[in-house]
Tab-separated table of C-alpha atoms and ligand atoms in Angstrom:
chain	number	residue	atom	x	y	z
L	8	UNK	CA	0.002	-0.001	-0.002
L	9	UNK	CA	1.378	3.450	-0.954
L	10	UNK	CA	2.488	5.705	1.888
L	11	UNK	CA	0.154	8.614	2.672
L	12	UNK	CA	1.677	12.099	2.300
L	13	UNK	CA	-0.327	14.084	4.856
L	14	UNK	CA	1.020	17.485	3.679
L	15	UNK	CA	-0.134	16.721	0.123
L	16	UNK	CA	-3.464	15.484	1.436
L	17	UNK	CA	-4.060	18.779	3.279
L	18	UNK	CA	-2.954	20.930	0.310
L	19	UNK	CA	-5.180	19.054	-2.144
L	20	UNK	CA	-8.246	18.973	0.134
L	21	UNK	CA	-10.084	21.730	-1.859
L	22	UNK	CA	-9.583	19.677	-5.044
L	23	UNK	CA	-10.897	16.560	-3.367
L	24	UNK	CA	-14.044	18.443	-2.553
L	25	UNK	CA	-14.788	18.581	-6.307
L	26	UNK	CA	-14.495	14.818	-6.850
L	27	UNK	CA	-15.698	13.340	-3.588
L	28	UNK	CA	-18.881	12.030	-5.235
L	29	UNK	CA	-16.867	9.752	-7.512
L	30	UNK	CA	-13.548	9.079	-5.711
L	31	UNK	CA	-13.565	7.400	-2.275
L	32	UNK	CA	-11.384	9.137	0.383
L	33	UNK	CA	-8.982	6.185	0.587
L	34	UNK	CA	-8.290	6.389	-3.142
L	35	UNK	CA	-7.711	10.147	-2.992
L	36	UNK	CA	-5.242	9.600	-0.163
L	37	UNK	CA	-3.170	7.617	-2.688
L	38	UNK	CA	-3.608	10.193	-5.507
L	39	UNK	CA	-2.824	13.267	-3.365
L	40	UNK	CA	0.976	12.925	-3.494
L	41	UNK	CA	1.060	12.871	-7.325
L	42	UNK	CA	-1.557	15.629	-7.645
L	43	UNK	CA	0.437	17.853	-5.289
L	44	UNK	CA	3.717	17.111	-7.109
L	45	UNK	CA	2.175	17.793	-10.535
L	46	UNK	CA	0.756	21.157	-9.388
L	47	UNK	CA	4.240	22.144	-8.144
L	48	UNK	CA	5.962	20.917	-11.330
L	49	UNK	CA	3.521	22.895	-13.494
L	50	UNK	CA	4.384	26.081	-11.575
L	51	UNK	CA	8.138	25.447	-11.673
L	52	UNK	CA	8.260	24.529	-15.355
L	53	UNK	CA	5.615	26.931	-16.665
L	54	UNK	CA	3.571	23.998	-17.976
L	55	UNK	CA	-0.120	23.411	-18.556
L	56	UNK	CA	-2.108	20.185	-18.705
L	57	UNK	CA	-4.757	19.904	-21.425
L	58	UNK	CA	-7.090	16.992	-20.665
L	59	UNK	CA	-9.773	15.321	-22.758
L	60	UNK	CA	-13.227	14.695	-21.280
L	61	UNK	CA	-12.413	10.932	-21.095
L	62	UNK	CA	-9.599	11.365	-18.588
L	63	UNK	CA	-10.218	9.970	-15.112
L	64	UNK	CA	-11.593	12.434	-12.507
L	65	UNK	CA	-8.336	12.744	-10.537
L	66	UNK	CA	-6.690	14.033	-13.744
L	67	UNK	CA	-9.691	15.932	-15.124
L	68	UNK	CA	-10.565	17.733	-11.879
L	69	UNK	CA	-7.225	17.341	-10.056
L	70	UNK	CA	-4.436	18.544	-12.351
L	71	UNK	CA	-5.882	19.748	-15.680
L	72	UNK	CA	-5.795	23.450	-16.596
L	73	UNK	CA	-7.999	23.067	-19.670
L	74	UNK	CA	-10.563	20.308	-20.212
L	75	UNK	CA	-12.864	19.646	-23.118
L	76	UNK	CA	-13.630	17.826	-26.347
L	77	UNK	CA	-11.190	17.538	-29.254
L	78	UNK	CA	-12.377	20.806	-30.796
L	79	UNK	CA	-11.928	22.816	-27.614
L	80	UNK	CA	-8.507	21.256	-26.963
L	81	UNK	CA	-7.378	22.215	-30.481
L	82	UNK	CA	-8.759	25.757	-30.129
L	83	UNK	CA	-7.249	26.271	-26.676
L	84	UNK	CA	-3.905	24.898	-27.858
L	85	UNK	CA	-3.623	27.974	-30.113
L	86	UNK	CA	-3.910	30.274	-27.059
L	87	UNK	CA	-1.497	28.614	-24.611
L	88	UNK	CA	1.373	30.802	-23.523
L	89	UNK	CA	3.088	28.309	-21.229
L	90	UNK	CA	6.424	26.753	-22.328
L	91	UNK	CA	5.260	23.165	-21.995
L	92	UNK	CA	1.948	21.509	-22.884
L	93	UNK	CA	1.193	18.091	-21.396
L	94	UNK	CA	-1.586	16.448	-23.382
L	95	UNK	CA	-3.613	14.117	-21.174
L	96	UNK	CA	-5.396	12.350	-23.997
L	97	UNK	CA	-4.423	10.264	-26.996
L	98	UNK	CA	-1.614	10.673	-29.501
L	99	UNK	CA	-3.525	12.439	-32.283
L	100	UNK	CA	-4.575	15.132	-29.776
L	101	UNK	CA	-0.953	15.700	-28.778
L	102	UNK	CA	0.062	15.868	-32.461
L	103	UNK	CA	-2.651	18.446	-33.104
L	104	UNK	CA	-1.410	20.541	-30.167
L	105	UNK	CA	2.163	20.316	-31.512
L	106	UNK	CA	1.053	21.261	-35.045
L	107	UNK	CA	-0.505	24.404	-33.581
L	108	UNK	CA	2.503	25.086	-31.308
L	109	UNK	CA	5.572	24.117	-33.318
L	110	UNK	CA	7.952	26.038	-31.026
L	111	UNK	CA	6.634	24.701	-27.715
L	112	UNK	CA	7.419	21.451	-25.975
L	113	UNK	CA	4.403	19.156	-26.206
L	114	UNK	CA	4.505	16.024	-24.066
L	115	UNK	CA	2.367	12.895	-24.178
L	116	UNK	CA	2.759	10.844	-20.981
L	117	UNK	CA	2.452	7.484	-22.821
L	118	UNK	CA	3.423	7.154	-26.474
L	119	UNK	CA	1.208	4.073	-26.849
L	120	UNK	CA	-1.980	6.072	-26.201
L	121	UNK	CA	-3.359	5.583	-29.724
L	122	UNK	CA	-6.831	5.426	-31.259
L	123	UNK	CA	-8.520	2.715	-33.343
L	124	UNK	CA	-9.846	5.346	-35.745
L	125	UNK	CA	-6.456	6.987	-36.294
L	126	UNK	CA	-4.956	3.534	-36.831
L	127	UNK	CA	-7.566	2.557	-39.433
L	128	UNK	CA	-6.149	4.655	-42.287
L	129	UNK	CA	-2.785	5.649	-43.763
L	130	UNK	CA	-1.659	8.553	-45.947
L	131	UNK	CA	-1.411	6.106	-48.872
L	132	UNK	CA	-5.083	5.138	-48.357
L	133	UNK	CA	-6.043	8.821	-48.583
L	134	UNK	CA	-4.074	9.263	-51.814
L	135	UNK	CA	-5.913	6.260	-53.286
L	136	UNK	CA	-9.287	7.721	-52.226
L	137	UNK	CA	-8.350	10.952	-54.005
L	138	UNK	CA	-7.411	9.083	-57.164
L	139	UNK	CA	-10.684	7.148	-57.065
L	140	UNK	CA	-12.786	10.323	-56.515
L	141	UNK	CA	-10.985	13.114	-58.391
L	142	UNK	CA	-11.998	16.624	-57.343
L	143	UNK	CA	-13.988	15.480	-54.268
L	144	UNK	CA	-12.808	17.309	-51.115
L	145	UNK	CA	-11.535	15.172	-48.256
L	146	UNK	CA	-12.689	15.926	-44.722
L	147	UNK	CA	-10.432	14.226	-42.161
L	148	UNK	CA	-11.716	13.621	-38.672
L	149	UNK	CA	-9.242	15.047	-36.170
L	150	UNK	CA	-8.806	11.421	-34.956
L	151	UNK	CA	-6.150	10.829	-37.643
L	152	UNK	CA	-2.363	10.925	-37.892
L	153	UNK	CA	-0.530	14.040	-39.076
L	154	UNK	CA	0.337	12.196	-42.309
L	155	UNK	CA	-3.367	11.597	-43.030
L	156	UNK	CA	-4.228	15.227	-42.225
L	157	UNK	CA	-1.492	16.337	-44.637
L	158	UNK	CA	-3.214	14.457	-47.486
L	159	UNK	CA	-6.660	15.900	-46.638
L	160	UNK	CA	-8.342	19.246	-47.344
L	161	UNK	CA	-9.878	20.147	-44.012
L	162	UNK	CA	-10.298	18.644	-40.549
L	163	UNK	CA	-13.428	18.217	-38.512
L	164	UNK	CA	-14.348	16.980	-35.050
L	165	UNK	CA	-17.585	15.457	-33.830
L	166	UNK	CA	-18.497	18.947	-32.593
L	167	UNK	CA	-18.367	20.655	-36.004
L	168	UNK	CA	-18.538	17.899	-38.663
L	169	UNK	CA	-21.854	19.056	-40.168
L	170	UNK	CA	-20.676	22.680	-40.315
L	171	UNK	CA	-17.391	21.666	-41.956
L	172	UNK	CA	-19.104	19.465	-44.575
L	173	UNK	CA	-21.602	22.211	-45.468
L	174	UNK	CA	-18.945	24.950	-45.463
L	175	UNK	CA	-17.340	23.437	-48.564
L	176	UNK	CA	-20.275	24.337	-50.811
L	177	UNK	CA	-20.059	21.113	-52.832
L	178	UNK	CA	-22.461	18.221	-53.530
L	179	UNK	CA	-20.084	15.402	-52.605
L	180	UNK	CA	-17.393	15.014	-49.945
L	181	UNK	CA	-15.224	12.185	-48.628
L	182	UNK	CA	-15.261	11.830	-44.846
L	183	UNK	CA	-12.679	9.680	-43.165
L	184	UNK	CA	-11.973	7.532	-41.285
L	185	UNK	CA	-15.135	7.091	-39.149
L	186	UNK	CA	-17.867	5.366	-41.136
L	187	UNK	CA	-20.484	5.869	-38.407
L	188	UNK	CA	-19.777	9.578	-37.908
L	189	UNK	CA	-20.039	9.989	-41.695
L	190	UNK	CA	-23.358	8.089	-41.785
L	191	UNK	CA	-24.703	10.076	-38.838
L	192	UNK	CA	-23.809	13.377	-40.519
L	193	UNK	CA	-25.299	12.149	-43.814
L	194	UNK	CA	-28.742	12.001	-42.126
L	195	UNK	CA	-28.504	15.770	-41.483
L	196	UNK	CA	-27.367	17.106	-44.864
L	197	UNK	CA	-28.059	16.903	-48.604
L	198	UNK	CA	-24.329	16.626	-49.307
L	199	UNK	CA	-23.412	13.148	-50.549
L	200	UNK	CA	-20.847	11.587	-48.228
L	201	UNK	CA	-18.445	8.822	-49.164
L	202	UNK	CA	-17.042	7.193	-46.034
L	203	UNK	CA	-14.004	5.166	-45.052
L	204	UNK	CA	-14.691	2.025	-43.000
L	205	UNK	CA	-12.948	2.917	-39.741
L	206	UNK	CA	-14.697	2.500	-36.404
L	207	UNK	CA	-14.096	3.531	-32.806
L	208	UNK	CA	-13.551	0.367	-30.790
L	209	UNK	CA	-15.344	1.943	-27.817
L	210	UNK	CA	-18.476	3.297	-29.495
L	211	UNK	CA	-19.047	0.532	-32.052
L	212	UNK	CA	-19.953	-1.801	-29.158
L	213	UNK	CA	-23.170	0.013	-28.203
L	214	UNK	CA	-26.339	-1.484	-29.713
L	215	UNK	CA	-29.982	-0.409	-30.062
L	216	UNK	CA	-30.811	-3.312	-27.772
L	217	UNK	CA	-28.703	-1.699	-25.006
L	218	UNK	CA	-30.923	1.363	-25.284
L	219	UNK	CA	-34.155	-0.650	-25.199
L	220	UNK	CA	-33.007	-2.430	-22.074
L	221	UNK	CA	-31.958	0.832	-20.431
L	222	UNK	CA	-35.385	2.317	-21.117
L	223	UNK	CA	-37.080	-0.793	-19.673
L	224	UNK	CA	-34.928	-0.929	-16.556
L	225	UNK	CA	-34.740	2.812	-15.869
L	226	UNK	CA	-38.068	4.428	-16.789
L	227	UNK	CA	-37.805	8.059	-17.864
L	228	UNK	CA	-34.103	7.812	-18.670
L	229	UNK	CA	-32.602	10.284	-21.175
L	230	UNK	CA	-30.154	8.616	-23.552
L	231	UNK	CA	-27.264	10.655	-24.962
L	232	UNK	CA	-24.952	9.097	-27.548
L	233	UNK	CA	-21.691	10.097	-29.181
L	234	UNK	CA	-21.905	10.266	-33.010
L	235	UNK	CA	-19.135	7.644	-33.269
L	236	UNK	CA	-21.888	5.154	-32.255
L	237	UNK	CA	-23.558	3.177	-35.082
L	238	UNK	CA	-26.434	5.108	-36.773
L	239	UNK	CA	-29.047	2.668	-35.446
L	240	UNK	CA	-27.904	3.539	-31.899
L	241	UNK	CA	-27.988	7.285	-32.596
L	242	UNK	CA	-31.490	6.836	-34.067
L	243	UNK	CA	-32.753	5.372	-30.761
L	244	UNK	CA	-31.036	7.992	-28.572
L	245	UNK	CA	-32.650	11.244	-27.389
L	246	UNK	CA	-29.651	13.332	-28.365
L	247	UNK	CA	-26.320	12.796	-30.105
L	248	UNK	CA	-23.342	15.094	-29.881
L	249	UNK	CA	-19.660	15.485	-29.093
L	250	UNK	CA	-18.458	14.927	-25.544
L	251	UNK	CA	-18.741	18.687	-24.924
L	252	UNK	CA	-22.248	18.757	-26.410
L	253	UNK	CA	-23.348	15.893	-24.120
L	254	UNK	CA	-21.942	17.707	-21.122
L	255	UNK	CA	-23.740	20.950	-22.096
L	256	UNK	CA	-26.971	19.018	-22.669
L	257	UNK	CA	-26.895	17.727	-19.075
L	258	UNK	CA	-26.072	21.211	-17.715
L	259	UNK	CA	-28.872	22.818	-19.739
L	260	UNK	CA	-31.678	20.240	-19.519
L	261	UNK	CA	-30.947	18.706	-16.097
L	262	UNK	CA	-32.596	15.368	-16.950
L	263	UNK	CA	-33.461	13.566	-13.691
L	264	UNK	CA	-31.871	10.368	-14.998
L	265	UNK	CA	-29.368	10.088	-17.829
L	266	UNK	CA	-27.005	7.666	-19.560
L	267	UNK	CA	-24.063	8.756	-21.704
L	268	UNK	CA	-23.304	6.154	-24.374
L	269	UNK	CA	-19.613	6.867	-24.552
L	270	UNK	CA	-16.382	6.325	-22.635
L	271	UNK	CA	-16.753	5.594	-18.904
L	272	UNK	CA	-14.917	8.525	-17.320
L	273	UNK	CA	-17.186	11.008	-19.069
L	274	UNK	CA	-20.090	10.220	-16.683
L	275	UNK	CA	-17.850	10.509	-13.616
L	276	UNK	CA	-16.564	13.920	-14.707
L	277	UNK	CA	-20.008	15.301	-15.530
L	278	UNK	CA	-21.635	13.722	-12.441
L	279	UNK	CA	-19.338	15.684	-10.113
L	280	UNK	CA	-20.865	18.898	-11.498
L	281	UNK	CA	-24.538	17.841	-11.226
L	282	UNK	CA	-25.428	16.166	-7.928
L	283	UNK	CA	-29.125	16.488	-8.805
L	284	UNK	CA	-28.836	14.224	-11.875
L	285	UNK	CA	-28.797	10.415	-11.583
L	286	UNK	CA	-26.216	8.857	-13.928
L	287	UNK	CA	-26.789	5.273	-15.067
L	288	UNK	CA	-23.422	3.891	-16.133
L	289	UNK	CA	-23.199	1.117	-18.661
L	290	UNK	CA	-20.165	2.466	-20.450
L	291	UNK	CA	-17.167	1.241	-22.412
L	292	UNK	CA	-13.550	1.952	-21.479
L	293	UNK	CA	-11.117	3.404	-24.011
L	294	UNK	CA	-7.899	1.472	-23.312
L	295	UNK	CA	-5.854	4.200	-25.024
L	296	UNK	CA	-7.225	7.078	-22.942
L	297	UNK	CA	-6.707	4.953	-19.824
L	298	UNK	CA	-2.956	4.708	-20.482
L	299	UNK	CA	-2.656	8.245	-19.143
L	300	UNK	CA	-2.275	8.297	-15.355
L	301	UNK	CA	-1.205	10.744	-12.642
L	302	UNK	CA	2.065	8.798	-12.364
L	303	UNK	CA	3.000	9.182	-16.018
L	304	UNK	CA	1.899	12.856	-16.132
L	305	UNK	CA	4.240	13.479	-13.192
L	306	UNK	CA	6.999	11.508	-14.908
L	307	UNK	CA	6.471	13.507	-18.130
L	308	UNK	CA	6.929	16.780	-16.256
L	309	UNK	CA	10.001	15.465	-14.428
L	310	UNK	CA	11.764	14.019	-17.472
L	311	UNK	CA	10.231	15.675	-20.584
L	312	UNK	CA	9.092	12.285	-21.813
L	313	UNK	CA	7.630	11.861	-24.353
L	314	UNK	CA	8.248	14.862	-26.588
L	315	UNK	CA	5.921	14.936	-29.600
L	316	UNK	CA	7.785	15.524	-32.847
L	317	UNK	CA	6.369	15.974	-36.323
L	318	UNK	CA	8.052	15.336	-39.642
L	319	UNK	CA	8.681	18.855	-41.053
L	320	UNK	CA	7.978	17.546	-44.576
L	321	UNK	CA	4.284	17.067	-43.726
L	322	UNK	CA	3.771	19.539	-40.847
L	323	UNK	CA	2.894	22.562	-43.004
L	324	UNK	CA	0.189	20.771	-45.044
L	325	UNK	CA	-1.311	19.106	-41.965
L	326	UNK	CA	-1.359	22.410	-40.060
L	327	UNK	CA	-3.284	24.018	-42.929
L	328	UNK	CA	-6.084	21.417	-42.675
L	329	UNK	CA	-6.454	22.004	-38.927
L	330	UNK	CA	-6.254	25.804	-39.275
L	331	UNK	CA	-8.831	25.742	-42.062
L	332	UNK	CA	-11.239	24.046	-39.643
L	333	UNK	CA	-10.446	26.448	-36.797
L	334	UNK	CA	-11.053	29.430	-39.087
L	335	UNK	CA	-14.701	28.429	-39.666
T	426	13P	P1	-14.910	14.465	-28.872
T	426	13P	O1	-14.275	15.341	-29.884
T	426	13P	O2	-16.399	14.454	-28.967
T	426	13P	O3	-14.435	14.801	-27.494
T	426	13P	O4	-14.520	12.955	-29.181
T	426	13P	C1	-13.213	12.516	-29.194
T	426	13P	C2	-13.122	11.068	-29.151
T	426	13P	O5	-12.074	10.481	-29.255
T	426	13P	C3	-14.376	10.357	-28.971
T	426	13P	O6	-14.155	9.017	-28.914
T	427	SF4	FE1	-10.207	6.683	-30.376
T	427	SF4	FE2	-12.527	5.674	-29.659
T	427	SF4	FE3	-10.633	5.946	-27.834
T	427	SF4	FE4	-11.888	8.121	-28.852
T	427	SF4	S1	-12.772	6.513	-27.609
T	427	SF4	S2	-9.696	7.851	-28.545
T	427	SF4	S3	-12.212	7.453	-30.958
T	427	SF4	S4	-10.561	4.582	-29.630
């Protein structure tokens, strides 16, 4: 059992107050030492932690300076004036932050924090898609490698995909790599969408039957789904949107009982803010997001591991696709 640092426990008590609904006191007693050390390292090194909504509550509420969905993290990355950015999220998010901050040190605490969508397509695949559909613009989900972004025309996230597709003023676009996001957007626009066949390993597991059972077992429940879920799941949900949109929905509508069909930590993080809402939690874990821990964030700040680097030969073209999205 880890030794308890009572000084750290006392200093982090106000932070614990924020998460006490989802983290038992004994667990916080173990986290406090790392939280305290990370706060000190951030001050000393002029560093900030950007954390995705899927990070665990001790990271999200304990050490993060900026939290949000992929769109917000990309936008906020353009405004950071610290020397070091630690990206508590997956690799493509850290690459996006580095693209937007080429002169800053961007650290990812675990290099193996990948994404099944980003891994589903290569730059060569994008070139072949372009050859097969000459003149059709390519919209790359931000969940892609820098090399894939460099071969694409514009980026999108789940928070702005419809707006991006419609901003191009064309009748046909290619959306990659998430087939389900593309199909879900296709139900909302007249633009013809050709999709790649990538899937998120977390969201593809939800089924319409899960929703039917939830409605049977928890009468009156409001079902929110991420648009990476299959279209038949989105069709049965009450609302579909990005992680930030789901969080805003709960804040705005205050449903008495809700389920978020997405990654597990999302409910914990939102539940801490809304004690009046009952969260039902059948969720799926993202093994990549869960590679990020307090221990490896602390280690990143102590040792500068792992610095994100981008091949200069593709950086400029990839940056343009992200900036084109951010300019909308
Ligand atoms: P958001 O942009 O909605 O936060 O989604 C990112 C992601 O990886 C969802 O699985
Ligand atoms: Fe990728 Fe899915 Fe994990 Fe998001 S939840 S990082 S899309 S594997």
